[in-house]
PDB file of C-alpha atoms in Angstrom:
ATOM      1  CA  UNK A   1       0.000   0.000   0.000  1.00 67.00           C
ATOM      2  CA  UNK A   2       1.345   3.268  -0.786  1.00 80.00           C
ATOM      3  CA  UNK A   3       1.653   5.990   1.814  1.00 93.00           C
ATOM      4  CA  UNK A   4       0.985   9.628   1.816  1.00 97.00           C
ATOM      5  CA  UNK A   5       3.220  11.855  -0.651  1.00 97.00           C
ATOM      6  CA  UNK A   6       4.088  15.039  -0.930  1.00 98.00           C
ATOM      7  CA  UNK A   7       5.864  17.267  -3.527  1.00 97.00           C
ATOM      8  CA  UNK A   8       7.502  18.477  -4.095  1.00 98.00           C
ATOM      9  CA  UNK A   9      10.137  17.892  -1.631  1.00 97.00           C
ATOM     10  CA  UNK A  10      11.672  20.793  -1.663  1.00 97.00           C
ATOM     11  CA  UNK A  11      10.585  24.015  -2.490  1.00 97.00           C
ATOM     12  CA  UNK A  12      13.114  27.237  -2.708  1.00 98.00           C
ATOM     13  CA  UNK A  13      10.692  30.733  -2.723  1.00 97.00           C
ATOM     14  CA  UNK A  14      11.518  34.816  -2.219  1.00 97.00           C
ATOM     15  CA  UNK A  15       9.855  36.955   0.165  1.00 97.00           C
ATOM     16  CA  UNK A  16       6.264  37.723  -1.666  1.00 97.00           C
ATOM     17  CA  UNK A  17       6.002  34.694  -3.725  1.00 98.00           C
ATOM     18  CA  UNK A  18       3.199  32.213  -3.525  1.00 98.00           C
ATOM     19  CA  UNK A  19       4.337  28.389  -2.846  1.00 98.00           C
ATOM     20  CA  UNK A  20       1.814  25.029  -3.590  1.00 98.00           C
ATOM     21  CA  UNK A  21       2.187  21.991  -2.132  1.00 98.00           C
ATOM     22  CA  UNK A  22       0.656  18.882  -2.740  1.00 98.00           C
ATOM     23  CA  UNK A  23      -0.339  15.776  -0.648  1.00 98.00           C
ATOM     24  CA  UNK A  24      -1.701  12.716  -1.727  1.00 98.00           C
ATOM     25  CA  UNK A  25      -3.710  10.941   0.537  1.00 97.00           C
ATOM     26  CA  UNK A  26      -3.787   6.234   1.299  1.00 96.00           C
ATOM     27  CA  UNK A  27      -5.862   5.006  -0.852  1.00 95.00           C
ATOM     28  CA  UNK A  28      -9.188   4.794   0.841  1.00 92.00           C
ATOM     29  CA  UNK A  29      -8.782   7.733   3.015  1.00 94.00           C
ATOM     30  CA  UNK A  30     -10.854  10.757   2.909  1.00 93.00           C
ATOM     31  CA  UNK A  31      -9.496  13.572   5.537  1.00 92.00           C
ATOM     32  CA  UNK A  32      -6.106  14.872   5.210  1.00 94.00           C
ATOM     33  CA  UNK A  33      -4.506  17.286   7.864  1.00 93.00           C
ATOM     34  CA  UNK A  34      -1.768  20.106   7.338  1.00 96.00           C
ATOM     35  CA  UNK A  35       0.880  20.902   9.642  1.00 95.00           C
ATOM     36  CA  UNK A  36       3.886  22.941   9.763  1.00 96.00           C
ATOM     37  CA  UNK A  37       7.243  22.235  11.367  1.00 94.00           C
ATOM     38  CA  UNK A  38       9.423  24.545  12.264  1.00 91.00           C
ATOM     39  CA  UNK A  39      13.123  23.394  12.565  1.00 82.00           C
ATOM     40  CA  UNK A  40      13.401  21.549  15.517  1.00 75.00           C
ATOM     41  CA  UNK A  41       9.708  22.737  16.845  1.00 79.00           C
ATOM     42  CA  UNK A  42       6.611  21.096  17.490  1.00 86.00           C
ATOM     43  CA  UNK A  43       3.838  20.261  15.164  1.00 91.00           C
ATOM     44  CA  UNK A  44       1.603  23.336  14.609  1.00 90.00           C
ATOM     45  CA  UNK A  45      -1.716  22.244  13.141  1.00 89.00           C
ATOM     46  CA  UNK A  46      -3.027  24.160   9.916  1.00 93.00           C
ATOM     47  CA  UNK A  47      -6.130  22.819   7.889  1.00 92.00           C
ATOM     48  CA  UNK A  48      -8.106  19.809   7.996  1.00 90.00           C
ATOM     49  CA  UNK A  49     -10.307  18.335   4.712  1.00 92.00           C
ATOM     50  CA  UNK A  50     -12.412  15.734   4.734  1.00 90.00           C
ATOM     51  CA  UNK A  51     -14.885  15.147   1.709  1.00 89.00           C
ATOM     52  CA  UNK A  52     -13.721  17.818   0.280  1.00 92.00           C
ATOM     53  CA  UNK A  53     -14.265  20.339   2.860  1.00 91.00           C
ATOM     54  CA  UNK A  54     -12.910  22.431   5.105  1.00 92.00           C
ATOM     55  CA  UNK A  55     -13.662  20.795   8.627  1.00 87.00           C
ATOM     56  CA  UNK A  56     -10.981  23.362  10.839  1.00 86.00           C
ATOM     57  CA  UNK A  57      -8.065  25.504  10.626  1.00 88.00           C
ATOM     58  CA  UNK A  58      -5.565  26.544  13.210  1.00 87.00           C
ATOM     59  CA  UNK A  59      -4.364  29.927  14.146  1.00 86.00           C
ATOM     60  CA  UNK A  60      -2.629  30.824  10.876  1.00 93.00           C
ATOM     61  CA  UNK A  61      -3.002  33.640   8.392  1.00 96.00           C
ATOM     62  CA  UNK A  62      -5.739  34.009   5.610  1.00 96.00           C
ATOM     63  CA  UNK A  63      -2.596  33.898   3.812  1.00 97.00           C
ATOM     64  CA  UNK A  64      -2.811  30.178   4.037  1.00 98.00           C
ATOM     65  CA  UNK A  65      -5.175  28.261   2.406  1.00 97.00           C
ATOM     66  CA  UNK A  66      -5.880  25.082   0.518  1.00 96.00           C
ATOM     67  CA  UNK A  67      -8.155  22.415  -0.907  1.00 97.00           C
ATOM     68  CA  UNK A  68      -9.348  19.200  -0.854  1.00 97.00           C
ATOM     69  CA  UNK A  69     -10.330  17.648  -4.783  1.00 97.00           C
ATOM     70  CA  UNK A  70     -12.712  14.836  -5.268  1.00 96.00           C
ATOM     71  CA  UNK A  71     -10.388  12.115  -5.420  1.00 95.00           C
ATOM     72  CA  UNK A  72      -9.180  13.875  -1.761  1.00 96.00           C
ATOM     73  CA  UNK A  73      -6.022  14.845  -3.038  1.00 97.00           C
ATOM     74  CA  UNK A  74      -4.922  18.301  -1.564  1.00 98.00           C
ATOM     75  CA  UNK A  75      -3.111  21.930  -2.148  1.00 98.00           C
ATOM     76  CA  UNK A  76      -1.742  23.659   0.454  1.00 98.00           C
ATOM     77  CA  UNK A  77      -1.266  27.054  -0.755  1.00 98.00           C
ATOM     78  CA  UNK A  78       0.926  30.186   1.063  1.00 98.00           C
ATOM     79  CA  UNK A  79       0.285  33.458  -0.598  1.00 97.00           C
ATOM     80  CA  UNK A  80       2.563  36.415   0.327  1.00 97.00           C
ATOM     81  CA  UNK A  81       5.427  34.515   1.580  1.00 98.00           C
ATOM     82  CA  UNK A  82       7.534  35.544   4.417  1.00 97.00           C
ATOM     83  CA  UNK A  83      10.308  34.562   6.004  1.00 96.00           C
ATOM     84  CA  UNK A  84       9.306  32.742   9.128  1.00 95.00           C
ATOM     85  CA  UNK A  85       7.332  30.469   6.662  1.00 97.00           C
ATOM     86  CA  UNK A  86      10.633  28.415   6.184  1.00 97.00           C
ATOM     87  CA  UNK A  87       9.529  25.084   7.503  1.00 97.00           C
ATOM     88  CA  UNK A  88       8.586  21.655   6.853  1.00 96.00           C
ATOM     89  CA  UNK A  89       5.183  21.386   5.786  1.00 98.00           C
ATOM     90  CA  UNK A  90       3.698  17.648   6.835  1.00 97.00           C
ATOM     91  CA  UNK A  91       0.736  16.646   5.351  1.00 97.00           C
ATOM     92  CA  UNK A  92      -0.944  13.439   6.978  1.00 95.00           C
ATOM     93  CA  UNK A  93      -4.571  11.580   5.864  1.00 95.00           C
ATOM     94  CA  UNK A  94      -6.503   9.334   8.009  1.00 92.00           C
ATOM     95  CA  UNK A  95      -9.752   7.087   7.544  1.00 89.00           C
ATOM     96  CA  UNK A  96     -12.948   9.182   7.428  1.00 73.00           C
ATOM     97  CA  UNK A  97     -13.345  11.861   9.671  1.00 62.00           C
ATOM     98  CA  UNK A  98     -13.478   9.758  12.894  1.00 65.00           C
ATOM     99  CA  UNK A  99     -11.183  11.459  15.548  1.00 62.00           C
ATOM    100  CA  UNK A 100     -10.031   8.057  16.685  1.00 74.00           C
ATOM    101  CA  UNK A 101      -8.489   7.545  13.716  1.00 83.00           C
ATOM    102  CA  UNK A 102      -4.179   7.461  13.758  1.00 88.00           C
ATOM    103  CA  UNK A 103      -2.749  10.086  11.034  1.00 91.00           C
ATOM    104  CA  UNK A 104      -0.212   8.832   8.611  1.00 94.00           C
ATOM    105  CA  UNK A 105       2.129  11.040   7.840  1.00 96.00           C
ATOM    106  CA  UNK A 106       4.288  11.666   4.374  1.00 97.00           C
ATOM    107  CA  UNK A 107       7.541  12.878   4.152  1.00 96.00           C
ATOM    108  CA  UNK A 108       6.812  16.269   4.049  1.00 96.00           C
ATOM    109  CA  UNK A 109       8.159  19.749   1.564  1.00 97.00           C
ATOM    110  CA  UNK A 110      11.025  21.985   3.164  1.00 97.00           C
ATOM    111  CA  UNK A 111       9.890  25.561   1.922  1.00 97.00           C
ATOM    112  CA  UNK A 112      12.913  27.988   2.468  1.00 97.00           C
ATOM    113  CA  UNK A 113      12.126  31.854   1.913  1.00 97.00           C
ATOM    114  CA  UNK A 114      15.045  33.713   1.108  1.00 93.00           C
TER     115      UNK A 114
ATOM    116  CA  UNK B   1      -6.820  28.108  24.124  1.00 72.00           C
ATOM    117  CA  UNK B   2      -5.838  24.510  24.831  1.00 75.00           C
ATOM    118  CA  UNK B   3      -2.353  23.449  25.106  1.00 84.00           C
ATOM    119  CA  UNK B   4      -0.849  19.719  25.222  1.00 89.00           C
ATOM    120  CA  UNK B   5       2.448  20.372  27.039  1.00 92.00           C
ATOM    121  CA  UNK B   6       5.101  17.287  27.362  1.00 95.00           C
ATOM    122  CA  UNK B   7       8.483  17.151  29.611  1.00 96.00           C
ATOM    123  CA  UNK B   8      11.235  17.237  29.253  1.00 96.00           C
ATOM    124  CA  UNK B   9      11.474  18.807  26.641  1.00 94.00           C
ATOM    125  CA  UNK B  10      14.941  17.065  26.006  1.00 95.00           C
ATOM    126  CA  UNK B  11      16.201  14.008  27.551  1.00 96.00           C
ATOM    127  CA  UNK B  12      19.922  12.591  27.159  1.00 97.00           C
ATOM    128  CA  UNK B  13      20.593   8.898  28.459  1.00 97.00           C
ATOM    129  CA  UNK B  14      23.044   6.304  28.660  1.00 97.00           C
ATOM    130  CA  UNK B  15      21.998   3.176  26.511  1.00 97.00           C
ATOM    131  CA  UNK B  16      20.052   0.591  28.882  1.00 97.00           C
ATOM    132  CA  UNK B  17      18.471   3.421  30.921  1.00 98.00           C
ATOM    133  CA  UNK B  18      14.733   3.901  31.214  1.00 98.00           C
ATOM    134  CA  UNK B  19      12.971   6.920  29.291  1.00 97.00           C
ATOM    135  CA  UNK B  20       9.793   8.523  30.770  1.00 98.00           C
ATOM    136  CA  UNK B  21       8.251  11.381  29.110  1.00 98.00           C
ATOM    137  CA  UNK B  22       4.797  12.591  30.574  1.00 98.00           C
ATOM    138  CA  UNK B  23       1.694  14.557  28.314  1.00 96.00           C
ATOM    139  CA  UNK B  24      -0.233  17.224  30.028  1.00 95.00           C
ATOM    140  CA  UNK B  25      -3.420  18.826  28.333  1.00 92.00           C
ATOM    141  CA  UNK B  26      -5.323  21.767  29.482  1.00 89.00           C
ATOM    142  CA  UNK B  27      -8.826  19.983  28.706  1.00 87.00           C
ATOM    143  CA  UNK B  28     -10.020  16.573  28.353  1.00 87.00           C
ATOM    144  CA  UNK B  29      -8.708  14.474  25.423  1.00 87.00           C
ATOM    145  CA  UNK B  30     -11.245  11.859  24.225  1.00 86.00           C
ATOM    146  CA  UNK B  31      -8.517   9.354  23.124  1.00 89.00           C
ATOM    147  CA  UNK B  32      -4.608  10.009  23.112  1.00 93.00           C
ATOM    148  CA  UNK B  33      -2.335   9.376  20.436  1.00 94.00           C
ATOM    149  CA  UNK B  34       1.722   8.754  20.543  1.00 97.00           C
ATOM    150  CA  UNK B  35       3.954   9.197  17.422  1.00 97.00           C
ATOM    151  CA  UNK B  36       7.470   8.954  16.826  1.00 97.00           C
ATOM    152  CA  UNK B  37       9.690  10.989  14.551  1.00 95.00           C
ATOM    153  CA  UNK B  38      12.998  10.057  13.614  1.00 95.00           C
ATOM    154  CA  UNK B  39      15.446  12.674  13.250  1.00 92.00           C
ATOM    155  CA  UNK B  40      15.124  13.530   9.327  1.00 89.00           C
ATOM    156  CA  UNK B  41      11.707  11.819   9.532  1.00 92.00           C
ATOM    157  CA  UNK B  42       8.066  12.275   9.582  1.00 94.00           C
ATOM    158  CA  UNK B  43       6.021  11.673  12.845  1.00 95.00           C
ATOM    159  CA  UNK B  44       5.134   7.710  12.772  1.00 96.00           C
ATOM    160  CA  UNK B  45       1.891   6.694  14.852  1.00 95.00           C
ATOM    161  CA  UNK B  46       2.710   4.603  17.516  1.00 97.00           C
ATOM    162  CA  UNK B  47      -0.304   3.972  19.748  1.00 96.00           C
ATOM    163  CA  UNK B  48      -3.730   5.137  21.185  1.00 94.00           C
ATOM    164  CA  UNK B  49      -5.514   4.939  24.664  1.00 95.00           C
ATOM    165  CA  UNK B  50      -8.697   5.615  24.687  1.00 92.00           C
ATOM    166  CA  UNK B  51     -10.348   4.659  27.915  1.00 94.00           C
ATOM    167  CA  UNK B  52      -9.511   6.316  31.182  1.00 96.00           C
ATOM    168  CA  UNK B  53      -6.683   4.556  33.482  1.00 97.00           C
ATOM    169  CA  UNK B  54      -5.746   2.382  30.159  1.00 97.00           C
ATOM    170  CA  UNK B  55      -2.521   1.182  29.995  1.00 98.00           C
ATOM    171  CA  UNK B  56      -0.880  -0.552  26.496  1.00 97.00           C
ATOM    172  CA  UNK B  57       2.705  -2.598  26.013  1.00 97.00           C
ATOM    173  CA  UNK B  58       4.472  -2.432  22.816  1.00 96.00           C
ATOM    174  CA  UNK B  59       7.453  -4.488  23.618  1.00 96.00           C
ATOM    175  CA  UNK B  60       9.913  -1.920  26.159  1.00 98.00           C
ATOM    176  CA  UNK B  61       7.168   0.949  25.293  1.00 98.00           C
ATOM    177  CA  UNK B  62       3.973   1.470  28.080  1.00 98.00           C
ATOM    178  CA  UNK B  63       1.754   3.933  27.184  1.00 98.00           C
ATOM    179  CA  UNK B  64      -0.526   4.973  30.029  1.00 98.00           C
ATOM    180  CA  UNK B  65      -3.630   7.455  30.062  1.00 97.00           C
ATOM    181  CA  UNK B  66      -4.569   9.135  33.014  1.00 96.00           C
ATOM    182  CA  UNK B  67      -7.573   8.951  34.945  1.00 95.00           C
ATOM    183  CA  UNK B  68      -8.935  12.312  34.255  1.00 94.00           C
ATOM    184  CA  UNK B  69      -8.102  11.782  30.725  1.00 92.00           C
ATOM    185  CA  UNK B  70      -5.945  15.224  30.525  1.00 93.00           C
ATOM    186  CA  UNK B  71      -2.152  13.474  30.929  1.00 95.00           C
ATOM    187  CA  UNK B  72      -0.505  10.804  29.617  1.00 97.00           C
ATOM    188  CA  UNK B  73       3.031   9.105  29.930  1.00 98.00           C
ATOM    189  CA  UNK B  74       5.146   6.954  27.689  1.00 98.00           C
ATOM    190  CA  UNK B  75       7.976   5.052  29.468  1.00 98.00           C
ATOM    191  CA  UNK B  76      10.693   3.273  27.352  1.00 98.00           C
ATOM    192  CA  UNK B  77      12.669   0.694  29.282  1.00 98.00           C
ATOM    193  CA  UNK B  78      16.156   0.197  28.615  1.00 98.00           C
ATOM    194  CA  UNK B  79      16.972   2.149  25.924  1.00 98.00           C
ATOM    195  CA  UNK B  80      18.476   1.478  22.528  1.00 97.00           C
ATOM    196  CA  UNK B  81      19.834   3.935  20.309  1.00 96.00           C
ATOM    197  CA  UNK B  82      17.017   2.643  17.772  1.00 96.00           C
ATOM    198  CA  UNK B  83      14.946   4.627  20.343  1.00 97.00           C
ATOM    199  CA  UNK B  84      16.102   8.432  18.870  1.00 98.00           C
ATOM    200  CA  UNK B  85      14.203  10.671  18.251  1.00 97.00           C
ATOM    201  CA  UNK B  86      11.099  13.405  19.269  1.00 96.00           C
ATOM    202  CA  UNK B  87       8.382  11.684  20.957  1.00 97.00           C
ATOM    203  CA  UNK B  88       5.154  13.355  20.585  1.00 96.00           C
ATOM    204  CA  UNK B  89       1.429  12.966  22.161  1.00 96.00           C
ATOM    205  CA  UNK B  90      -1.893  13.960  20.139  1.00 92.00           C
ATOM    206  CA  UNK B  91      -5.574  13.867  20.531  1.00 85.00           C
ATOM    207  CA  UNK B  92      -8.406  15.868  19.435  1.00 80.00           C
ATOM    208  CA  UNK B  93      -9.783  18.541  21.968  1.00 67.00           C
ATOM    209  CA  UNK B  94     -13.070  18.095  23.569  1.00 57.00           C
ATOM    210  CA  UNK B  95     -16.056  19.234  21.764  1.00 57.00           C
ATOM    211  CA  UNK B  96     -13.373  20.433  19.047  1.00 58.00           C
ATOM    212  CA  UNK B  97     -12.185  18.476  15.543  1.00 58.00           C
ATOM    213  CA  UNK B  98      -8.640  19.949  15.854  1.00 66.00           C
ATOM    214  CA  UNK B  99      -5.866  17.979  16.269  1.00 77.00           C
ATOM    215  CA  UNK B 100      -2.948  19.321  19.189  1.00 84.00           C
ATOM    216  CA  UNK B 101       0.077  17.875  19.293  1.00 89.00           C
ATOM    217  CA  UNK B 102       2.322  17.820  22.527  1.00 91.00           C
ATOM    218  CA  UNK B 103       5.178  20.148  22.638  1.00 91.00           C
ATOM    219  CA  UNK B 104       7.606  16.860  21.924  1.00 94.00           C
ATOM    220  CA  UNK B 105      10.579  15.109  23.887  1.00 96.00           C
ATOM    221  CA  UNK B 106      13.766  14.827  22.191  1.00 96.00           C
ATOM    222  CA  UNK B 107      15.480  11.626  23.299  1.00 97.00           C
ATOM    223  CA  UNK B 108      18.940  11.004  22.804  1.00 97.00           C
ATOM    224  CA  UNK B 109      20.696   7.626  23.267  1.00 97.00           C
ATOM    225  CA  UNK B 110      24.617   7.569  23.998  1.00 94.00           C
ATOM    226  CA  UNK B 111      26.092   4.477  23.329  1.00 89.00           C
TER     227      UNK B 111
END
């Protein structure tokens, strides 16, 4: 079974650019979670999708945004860029949108601003 | 707003010590979640407790979930240096879907 991936992997951007990221879900699940990373930091949580919606978003900037498509794939998008968004950018999916549910996470996307 | 708070924050051990790092949320968790991230890695799920008081074995790992559902503890015996990395709790909030994650404890293992 394949896991969750991400591209790109890394993603090099100037102050005031716009980044996209992508996540592809397991096969069979339907919510998919966004968080960022700061080096050596904690998990911060950003957006949560499931069918295609947006179920909850954490204390970030309209500045970051995303979607969910119908085959659940998702976009994380960060208009505006600045340089504190330098991070790793973790995008997980889990079965349904059950709470219980474990995430699985991919690999992630190291966006650097310089 | 709610906060999931873990200590330490880093731990250092000699290989064949024990490893305890405890979970503390603000509010009630309905189920708590432990994941492992290697150094260069993504977070890996590990286990969840649901029920109050529940305690689960994975080999030298015990998870435990408090009583009032609002701490948690994972408690590696013996270390290996396999065992590196950031240790980190998660559960939803009560009456909320967002995820928290803990704060993290970076373990390190010295041969």
């Amino acid at each position: 079974e394949a896991g969750v991936t991400q591209s790109p992997t890394h993603l090099i951007k100037t102050r005031g650019q716009q980044a996209t990221l992508r996540c592809s879900p397991i096969s069979g699940h339907t919510s998919v979670y966004w968080y960022q990373q700061a080096l050596g930091l904690g998990l911060q949580f950003l957006l949560w999708y499931d069918e295609g919606e947006e179920r909850n978003r954490g204390n970030f900037p309209p500045r970051f945004s995303g979607r969910q498509f119908p085959n659940y794939s998702s976009e994380l998008n960060v208009n505006a860029l600045e340089l504190e968004d330098s991070a790793l950018y973790l995008c997980a999916s889990s079965l349904a949108g059950d709470r219980n549910q474990p995430q699985h996470f991919g690999d992630g996307t190291r966006l650097s601003i310089l | 707003g709610q906060q999931v708070m873990q200590i330490p924050q880093y731990q250092h051990v000699q290989e064949g010590e024990d490893f305890t790092t405890y979970c503390n949320s603000s509010t009630t968790l309905s189920n708590i979640q432990w994941y492992k991230q290697r150094p260069g890695g993504h977070p890996v799920f590990l286990i969840q407790l649901v029920k109050s008081g529940e305690v689960k074995k994975q080999k030298r790992l015990t998870f435990q979930f408090g009583e009032a559902k609002k701490n948690s503890s994972l408690h590696i015996t013996a270390t290996q240096t396999t065992d590196v990395g950031t240790y980190f709790c998660a559960g939803p909030g009560s009456g909320t879907y967002k995820y928290i994650f803990g704060t993290g404890t970076r373990l390190k293992v010295l041969a």
